[in-house]
mmCIF file of C-alpha atoms in Angstrom:
data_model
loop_
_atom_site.group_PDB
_atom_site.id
_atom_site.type_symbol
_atom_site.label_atom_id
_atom_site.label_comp_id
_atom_site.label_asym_id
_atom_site.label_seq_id
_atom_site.Cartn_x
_atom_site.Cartn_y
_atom_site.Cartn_z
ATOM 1 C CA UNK A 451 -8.655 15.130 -5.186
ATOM 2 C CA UNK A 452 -6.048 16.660 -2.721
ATOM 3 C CA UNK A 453 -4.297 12.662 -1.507
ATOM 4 C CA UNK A 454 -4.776 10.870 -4.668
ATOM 5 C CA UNK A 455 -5.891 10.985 -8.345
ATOM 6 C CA UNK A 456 -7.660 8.833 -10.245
ATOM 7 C CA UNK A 457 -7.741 5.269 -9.204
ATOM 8 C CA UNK A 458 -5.221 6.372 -6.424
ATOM 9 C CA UNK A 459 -7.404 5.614 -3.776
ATOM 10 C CA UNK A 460 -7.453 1.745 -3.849
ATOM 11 C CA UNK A 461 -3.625 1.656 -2.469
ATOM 12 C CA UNK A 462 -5.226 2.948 1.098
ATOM 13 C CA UNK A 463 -8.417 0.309 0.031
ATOM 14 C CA UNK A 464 -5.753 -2.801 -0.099
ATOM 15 C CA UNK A 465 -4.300 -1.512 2.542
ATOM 16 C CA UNK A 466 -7.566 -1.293 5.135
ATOM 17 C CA UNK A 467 -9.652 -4.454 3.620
ATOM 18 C CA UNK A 468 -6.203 -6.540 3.929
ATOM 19 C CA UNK A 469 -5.372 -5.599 7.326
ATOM 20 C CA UNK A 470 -8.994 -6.239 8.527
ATOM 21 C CA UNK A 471 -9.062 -9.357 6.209
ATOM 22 C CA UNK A 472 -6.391 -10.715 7.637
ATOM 23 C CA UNK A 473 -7.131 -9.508 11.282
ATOM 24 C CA UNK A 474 -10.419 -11.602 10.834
ATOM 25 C CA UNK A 475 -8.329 -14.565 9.583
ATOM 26 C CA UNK A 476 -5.941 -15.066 12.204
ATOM 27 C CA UNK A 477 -8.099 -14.296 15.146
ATOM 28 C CA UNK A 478 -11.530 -15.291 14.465
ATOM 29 C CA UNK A 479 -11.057 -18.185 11.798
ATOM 30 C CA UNK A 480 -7.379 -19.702 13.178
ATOM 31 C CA UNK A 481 -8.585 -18.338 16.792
ATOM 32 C CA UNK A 482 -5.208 -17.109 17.739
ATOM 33 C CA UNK A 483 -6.177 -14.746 20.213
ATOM 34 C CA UNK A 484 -8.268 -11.350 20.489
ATOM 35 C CA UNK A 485 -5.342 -9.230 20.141
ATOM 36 C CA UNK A 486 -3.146 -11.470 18.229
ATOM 37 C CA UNK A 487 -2.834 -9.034 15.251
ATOM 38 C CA UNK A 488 -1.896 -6.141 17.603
ATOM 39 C CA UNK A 489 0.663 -8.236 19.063
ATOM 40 C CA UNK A 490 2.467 -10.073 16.418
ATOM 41 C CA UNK A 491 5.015 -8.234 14.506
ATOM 42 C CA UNK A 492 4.436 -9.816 11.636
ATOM 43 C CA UNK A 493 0.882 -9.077 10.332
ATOM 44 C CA UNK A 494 1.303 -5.759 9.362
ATOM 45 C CA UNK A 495 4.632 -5.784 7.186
ATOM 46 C CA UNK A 496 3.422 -9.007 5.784
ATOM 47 C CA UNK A 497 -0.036 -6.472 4.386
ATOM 48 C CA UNK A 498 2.389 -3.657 3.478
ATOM 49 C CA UNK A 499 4.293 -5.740 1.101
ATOM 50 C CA UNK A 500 1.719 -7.723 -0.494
ATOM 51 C CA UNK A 501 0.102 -4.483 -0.983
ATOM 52 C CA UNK A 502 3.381 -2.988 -2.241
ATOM 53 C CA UNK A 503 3.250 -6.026 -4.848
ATOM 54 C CA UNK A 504 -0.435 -5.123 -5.947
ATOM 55 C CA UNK A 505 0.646 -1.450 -6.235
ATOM 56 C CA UNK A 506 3.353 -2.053 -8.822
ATOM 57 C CA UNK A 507 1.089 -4.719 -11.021
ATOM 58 C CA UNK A 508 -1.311 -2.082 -11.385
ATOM 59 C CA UNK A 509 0.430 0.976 -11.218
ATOM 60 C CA UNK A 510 2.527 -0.235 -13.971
ATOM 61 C CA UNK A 511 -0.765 -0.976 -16.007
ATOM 62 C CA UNK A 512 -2.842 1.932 -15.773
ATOM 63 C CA UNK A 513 0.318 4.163 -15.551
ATOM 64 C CA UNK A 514 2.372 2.675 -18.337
ATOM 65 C CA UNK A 515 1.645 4.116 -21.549
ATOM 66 C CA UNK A 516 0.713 7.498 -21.609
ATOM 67 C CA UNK A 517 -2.055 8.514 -23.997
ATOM 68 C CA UNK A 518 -1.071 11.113 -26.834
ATOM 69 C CA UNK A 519 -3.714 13.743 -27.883
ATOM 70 C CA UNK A 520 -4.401 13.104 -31.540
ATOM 71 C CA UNK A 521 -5.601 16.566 -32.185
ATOM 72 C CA UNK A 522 -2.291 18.452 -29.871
ATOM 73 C CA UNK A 523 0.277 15.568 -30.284
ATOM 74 C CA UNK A 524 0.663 16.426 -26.791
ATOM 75 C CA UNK A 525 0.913 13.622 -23.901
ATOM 76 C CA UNK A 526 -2.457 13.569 -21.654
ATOM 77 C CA UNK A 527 -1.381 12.997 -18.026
ATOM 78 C CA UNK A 528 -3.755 10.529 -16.807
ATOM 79 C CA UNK A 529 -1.757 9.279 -13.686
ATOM 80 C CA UNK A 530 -3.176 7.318 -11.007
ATOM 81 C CA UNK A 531 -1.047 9.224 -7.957
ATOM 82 C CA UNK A 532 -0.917 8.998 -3.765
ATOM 83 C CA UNK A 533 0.262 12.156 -2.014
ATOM 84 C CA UNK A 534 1.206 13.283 -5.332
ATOM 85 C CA UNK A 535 3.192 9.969 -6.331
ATOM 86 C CA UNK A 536 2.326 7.238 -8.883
ATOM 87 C CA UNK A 537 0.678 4.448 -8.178
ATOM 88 C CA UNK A 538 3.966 2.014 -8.815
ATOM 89 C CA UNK A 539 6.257 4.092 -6.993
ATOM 90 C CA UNK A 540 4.529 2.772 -3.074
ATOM 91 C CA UNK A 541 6.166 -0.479 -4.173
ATOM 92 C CA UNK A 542 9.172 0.368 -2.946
ATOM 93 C CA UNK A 543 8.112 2.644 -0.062
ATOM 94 C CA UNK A 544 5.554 0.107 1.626
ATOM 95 C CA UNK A 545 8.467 -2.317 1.941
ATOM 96 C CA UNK A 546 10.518 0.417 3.337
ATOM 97 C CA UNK A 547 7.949 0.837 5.794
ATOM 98 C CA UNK A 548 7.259 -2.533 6.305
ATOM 99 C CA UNK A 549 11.169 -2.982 7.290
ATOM 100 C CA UNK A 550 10.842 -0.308 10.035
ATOM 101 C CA UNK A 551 7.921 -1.508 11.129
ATOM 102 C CA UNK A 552 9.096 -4.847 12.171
ATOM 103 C CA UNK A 553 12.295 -3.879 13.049
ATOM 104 C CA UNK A 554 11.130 -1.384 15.515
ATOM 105 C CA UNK A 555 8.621 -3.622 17.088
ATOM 106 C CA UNK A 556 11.354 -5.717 18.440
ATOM 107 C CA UNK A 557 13.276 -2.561 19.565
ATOM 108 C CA UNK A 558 12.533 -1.792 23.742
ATOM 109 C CA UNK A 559 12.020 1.826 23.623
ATOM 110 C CA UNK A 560 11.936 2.165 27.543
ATOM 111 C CA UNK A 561 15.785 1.277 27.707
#
């Protein structure tokens, strides 16, 4: 696939089921308000990083040791990637973006 190989795909699954899980949680179940998760600035890096934290426990499973052909003697890439990245390396970019995020949403653009 062209965005991610192998199990790749479940860092954008964590990333939609935990933003909807948690949209359901705080404004349906704790009945905080219809747009509560659109307003706080906290949701949203709080999912990036525990999805960050997810990303490295796996990524640093299924990526860790890297098979050697018996009959080559030649390493088998069998990476789980994102945009061409391994899985453990969005651990430290969803923080990143998670920063931004919430520091930005307290920044007044208008001004």
């Amino acid at each position: 696939m062209l965005i991610w190989r192998r199990k790749g795909w479940i860092v954008f699954a964590m990333l939609f089921f935990g933003g909807g899980a948690l949209e359901l949680f705080l404004e349906n179940i704790l009945g905080l308000g219809e747009f509560y998760y659109q307003d706080s600035s906290w949701p949203l890096p709080l999912i990036l990083c525990l999805t960050a934290i997810i990303c490295w426990k796996f990524g640093t499973l299924w990526n860790g040791m890297i098979p050697i052909d018996p009959q080559t003697g030649k390493p088998q890439e069998k990476t789980h990637t994102v945009f061409f990245m391994r899985m453990e390396f969005w651990a430290y970019i969803l923080p990143f973006l998670a920063f931004f995020k919430f520091l930005f949403s307290h920044y007044d653009m208008t001004q």
